[in-house]
CSV table of C-alpha atoms in Angstrom, one decimal:
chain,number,residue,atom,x,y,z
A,1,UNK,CA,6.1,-1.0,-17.8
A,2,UNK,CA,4.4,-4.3,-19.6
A,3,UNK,CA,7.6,-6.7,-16.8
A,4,UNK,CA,6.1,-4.9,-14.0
A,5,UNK,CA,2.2,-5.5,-14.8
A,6,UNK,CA,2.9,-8.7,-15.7
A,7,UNK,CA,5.0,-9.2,-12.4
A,8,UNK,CA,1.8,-7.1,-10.7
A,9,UNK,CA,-0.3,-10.2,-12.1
A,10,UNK,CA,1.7,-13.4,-11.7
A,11,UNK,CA,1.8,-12.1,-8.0
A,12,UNK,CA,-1.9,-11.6,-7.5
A,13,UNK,CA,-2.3,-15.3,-9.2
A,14,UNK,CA,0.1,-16.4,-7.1
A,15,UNK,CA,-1.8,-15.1,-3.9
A,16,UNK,CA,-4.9,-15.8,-5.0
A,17,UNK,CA,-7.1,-18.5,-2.9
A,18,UNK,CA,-9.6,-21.2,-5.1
A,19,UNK,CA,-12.5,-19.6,-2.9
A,20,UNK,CA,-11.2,-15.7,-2.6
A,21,UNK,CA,-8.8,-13.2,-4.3
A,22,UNK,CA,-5.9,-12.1,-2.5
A,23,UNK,CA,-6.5,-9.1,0.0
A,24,UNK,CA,-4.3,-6.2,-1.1
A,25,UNK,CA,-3.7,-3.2,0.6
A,26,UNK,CA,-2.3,-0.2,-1.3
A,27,UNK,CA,0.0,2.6,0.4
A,28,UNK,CA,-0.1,5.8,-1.7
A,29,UNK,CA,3.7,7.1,0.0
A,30,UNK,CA,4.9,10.6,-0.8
A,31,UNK,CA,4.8,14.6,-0.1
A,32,UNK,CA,2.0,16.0,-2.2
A,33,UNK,CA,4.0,19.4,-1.6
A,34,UNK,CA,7.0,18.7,-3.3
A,35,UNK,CA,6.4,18.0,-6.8
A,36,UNK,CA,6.7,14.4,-8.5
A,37,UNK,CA,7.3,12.8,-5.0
A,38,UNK,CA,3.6,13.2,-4.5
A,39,UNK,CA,2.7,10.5,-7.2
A,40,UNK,CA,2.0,8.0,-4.8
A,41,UNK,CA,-0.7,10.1,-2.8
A,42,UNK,CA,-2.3,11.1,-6.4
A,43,UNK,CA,-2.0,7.3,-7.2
A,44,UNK,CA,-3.6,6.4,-4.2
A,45,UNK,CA,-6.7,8.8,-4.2
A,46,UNK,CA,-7.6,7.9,-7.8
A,47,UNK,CA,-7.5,4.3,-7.0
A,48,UNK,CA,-9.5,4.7,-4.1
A,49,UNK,CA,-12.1,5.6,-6.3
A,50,UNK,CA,-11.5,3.0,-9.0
A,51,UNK,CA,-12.0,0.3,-6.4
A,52,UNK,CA,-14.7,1.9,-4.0
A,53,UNK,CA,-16.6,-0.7,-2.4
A,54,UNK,CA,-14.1,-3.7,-3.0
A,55,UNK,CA,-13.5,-5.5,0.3
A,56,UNK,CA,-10.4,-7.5,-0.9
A,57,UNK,CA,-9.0,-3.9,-1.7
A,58,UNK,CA,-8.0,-1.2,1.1
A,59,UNK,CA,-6.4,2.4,-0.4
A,60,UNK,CA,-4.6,4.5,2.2
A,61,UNK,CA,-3.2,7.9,1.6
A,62,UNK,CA,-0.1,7.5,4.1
A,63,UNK,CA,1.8,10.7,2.9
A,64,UNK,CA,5.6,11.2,3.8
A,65,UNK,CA,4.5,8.7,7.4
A,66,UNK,CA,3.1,5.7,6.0
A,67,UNK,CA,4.0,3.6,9.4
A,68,UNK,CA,1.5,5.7,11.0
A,69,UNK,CA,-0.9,3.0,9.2
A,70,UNK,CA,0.1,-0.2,10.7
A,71,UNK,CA,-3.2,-0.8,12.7
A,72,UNK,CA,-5.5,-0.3,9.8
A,73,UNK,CA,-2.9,-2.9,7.7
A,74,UNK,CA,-3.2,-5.4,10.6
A,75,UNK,CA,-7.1,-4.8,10.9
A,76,UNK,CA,-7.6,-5.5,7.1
A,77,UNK,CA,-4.9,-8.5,7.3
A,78,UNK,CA,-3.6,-8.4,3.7
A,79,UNK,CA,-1.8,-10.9,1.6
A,80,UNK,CA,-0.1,-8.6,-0.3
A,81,UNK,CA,0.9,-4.6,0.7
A,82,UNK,CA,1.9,-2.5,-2.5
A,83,UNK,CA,3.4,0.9,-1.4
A,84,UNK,CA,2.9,3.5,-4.5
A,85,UNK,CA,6.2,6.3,-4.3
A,86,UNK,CA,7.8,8.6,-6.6
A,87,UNK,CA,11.4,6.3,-6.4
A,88,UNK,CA,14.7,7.1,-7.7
A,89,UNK,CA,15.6,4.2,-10.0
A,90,UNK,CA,18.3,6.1,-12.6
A,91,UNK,CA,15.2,5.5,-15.0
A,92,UNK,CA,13.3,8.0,-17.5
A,93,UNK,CA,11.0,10.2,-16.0
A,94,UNK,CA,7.6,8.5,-15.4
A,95,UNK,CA,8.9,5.3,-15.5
A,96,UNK,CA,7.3,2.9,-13.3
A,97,UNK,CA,8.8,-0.2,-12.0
A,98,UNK,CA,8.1,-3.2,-10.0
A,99,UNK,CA,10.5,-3.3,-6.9
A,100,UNK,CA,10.0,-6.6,-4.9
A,101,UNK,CA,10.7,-6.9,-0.8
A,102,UNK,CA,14.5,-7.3,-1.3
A,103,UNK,CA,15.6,-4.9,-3.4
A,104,UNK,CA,13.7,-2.0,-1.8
A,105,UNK,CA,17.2,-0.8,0.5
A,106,UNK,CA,18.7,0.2,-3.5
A,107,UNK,CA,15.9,2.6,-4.5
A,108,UNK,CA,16.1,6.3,-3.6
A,109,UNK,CA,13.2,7.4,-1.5
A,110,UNK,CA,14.3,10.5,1.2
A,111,UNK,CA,11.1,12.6,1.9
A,112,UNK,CA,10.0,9.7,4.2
A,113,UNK,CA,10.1,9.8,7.8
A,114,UNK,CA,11.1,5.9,7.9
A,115,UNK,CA,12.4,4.3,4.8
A,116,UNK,CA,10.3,1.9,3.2
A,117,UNK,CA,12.5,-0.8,3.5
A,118,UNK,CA,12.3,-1.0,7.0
A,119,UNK,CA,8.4,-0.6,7.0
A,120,UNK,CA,8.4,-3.3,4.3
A,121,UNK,CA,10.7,-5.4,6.5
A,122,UNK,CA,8.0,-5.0,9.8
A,123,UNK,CA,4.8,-5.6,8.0
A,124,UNK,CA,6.3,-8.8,6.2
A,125,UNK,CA,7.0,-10.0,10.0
A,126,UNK,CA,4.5,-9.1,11.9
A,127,UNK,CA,1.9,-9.4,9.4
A,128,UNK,CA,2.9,-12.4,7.1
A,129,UNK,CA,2.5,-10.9,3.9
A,130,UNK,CA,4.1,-9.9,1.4
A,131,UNK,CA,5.6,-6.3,0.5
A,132,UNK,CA,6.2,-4.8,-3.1
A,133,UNK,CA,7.2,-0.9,-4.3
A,134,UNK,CA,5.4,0.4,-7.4
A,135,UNK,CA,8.1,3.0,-7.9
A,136,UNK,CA,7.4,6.2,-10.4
A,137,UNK,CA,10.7,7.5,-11.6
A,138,UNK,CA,10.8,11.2,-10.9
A,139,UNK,CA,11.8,14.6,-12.9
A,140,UNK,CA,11.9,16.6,-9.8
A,141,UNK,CA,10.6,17.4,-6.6
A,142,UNK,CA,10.4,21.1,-6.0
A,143,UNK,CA,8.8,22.5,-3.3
A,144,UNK,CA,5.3,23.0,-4.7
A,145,UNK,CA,5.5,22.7,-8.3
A,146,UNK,CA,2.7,20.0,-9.6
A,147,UNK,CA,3.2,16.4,-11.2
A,148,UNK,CA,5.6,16.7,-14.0
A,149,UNK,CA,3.7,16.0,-17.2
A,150,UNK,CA,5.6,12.6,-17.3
A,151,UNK,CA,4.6,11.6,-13.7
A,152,UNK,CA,0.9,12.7,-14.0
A,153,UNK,CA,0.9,10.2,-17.3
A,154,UNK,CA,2.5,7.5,-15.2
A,155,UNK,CA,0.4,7.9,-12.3
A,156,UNK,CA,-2.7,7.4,-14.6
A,157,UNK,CA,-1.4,4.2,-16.5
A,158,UNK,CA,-0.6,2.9,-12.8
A,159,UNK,CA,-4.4,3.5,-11.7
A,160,UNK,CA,-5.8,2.3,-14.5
A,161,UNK,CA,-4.1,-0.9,-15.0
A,162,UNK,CA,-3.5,-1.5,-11.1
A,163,UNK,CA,-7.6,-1.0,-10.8
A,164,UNK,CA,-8.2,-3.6,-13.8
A,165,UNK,CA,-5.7,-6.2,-12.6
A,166,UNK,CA,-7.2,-6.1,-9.0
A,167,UNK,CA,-10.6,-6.2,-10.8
A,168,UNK,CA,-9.6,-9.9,-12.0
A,169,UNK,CA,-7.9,-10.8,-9.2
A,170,UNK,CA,-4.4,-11.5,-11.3
């Protein structure tokens, strides 16, 4: 998990303007019914709080439809768009990983309406920016069973480190 914070702030760096940090906007992607595969929403509504007031920073919840957010992502015009999802990566449980723009097609994610490569694909075209998966390895995804104790860990490193690093700006 150290590769993909340290990928999470080479990125924000990168981004970052002398007179402004990056604006990133964070997609919490997932069915909070159906086990682990609701650690992005979880992700997402913790973090909401973490950052709560930022203006560089906009949380959304966008559940198992996150293209049904696509006019609050162009209203908040961001530089960078992280979508947050329970990902099948043939990792550990809880695992969490760093999956840039281009290799989003390889990584398991079926409990979406449209797969998040082709979301990440629109918003990097229509809204310049660029597109990254924080994935969470799952342990399973039964129909209303909770966060596996692996996820629910994972899911709380990801908040607080995600909240610190957009707290420096990278």
């Amino acid at each position: 998990m150290t590769m993909t914070l340290t990928t999470l702030k080479a990125t924000l760096r990168r981004l970052a303007q002398p007179d402004h940090a990056p604006r990133v906007a964070v997609l919490g992607i997932g069915n909070v019914l159906n086990g682990d595969d609701g650690a992005g929403p979880a992700a997402a509504r913790a973090l909401a709080e973490a950052v709560a007031g930022r203006e560089d920073v906009l949380v959304l919840e966008a559940g198992t439809a996150p293209e049904n957010e696509t006019g609050a992502l162009r209203r908040f015009a961001p530089d960078l768009v992280l979508f947050l999802d329970a990902a099948q990566m043939d990792t550990p449980p809880g695992t969490v990983r760093w999956v840039p723009f281009e290799a989003m097609s390889g990584v398991g994610a079926s409990t979406h309406a449209l797969p998040p490569s082709l979301l990440a694909t629109y918003l990097r075209a229509e809204l310049g920016c660029e597109v990254a998966l924080l994935g969470i390895q799952p342990a399973g995804n039964a129909m209303g069973a909770p966060l596996s104790p692996p996820v629910r860990t994972a899911v709380g490193w990801l908040v607080s480190e995600l909240g610190a690093a957009l707290a420096a700006g990278g």
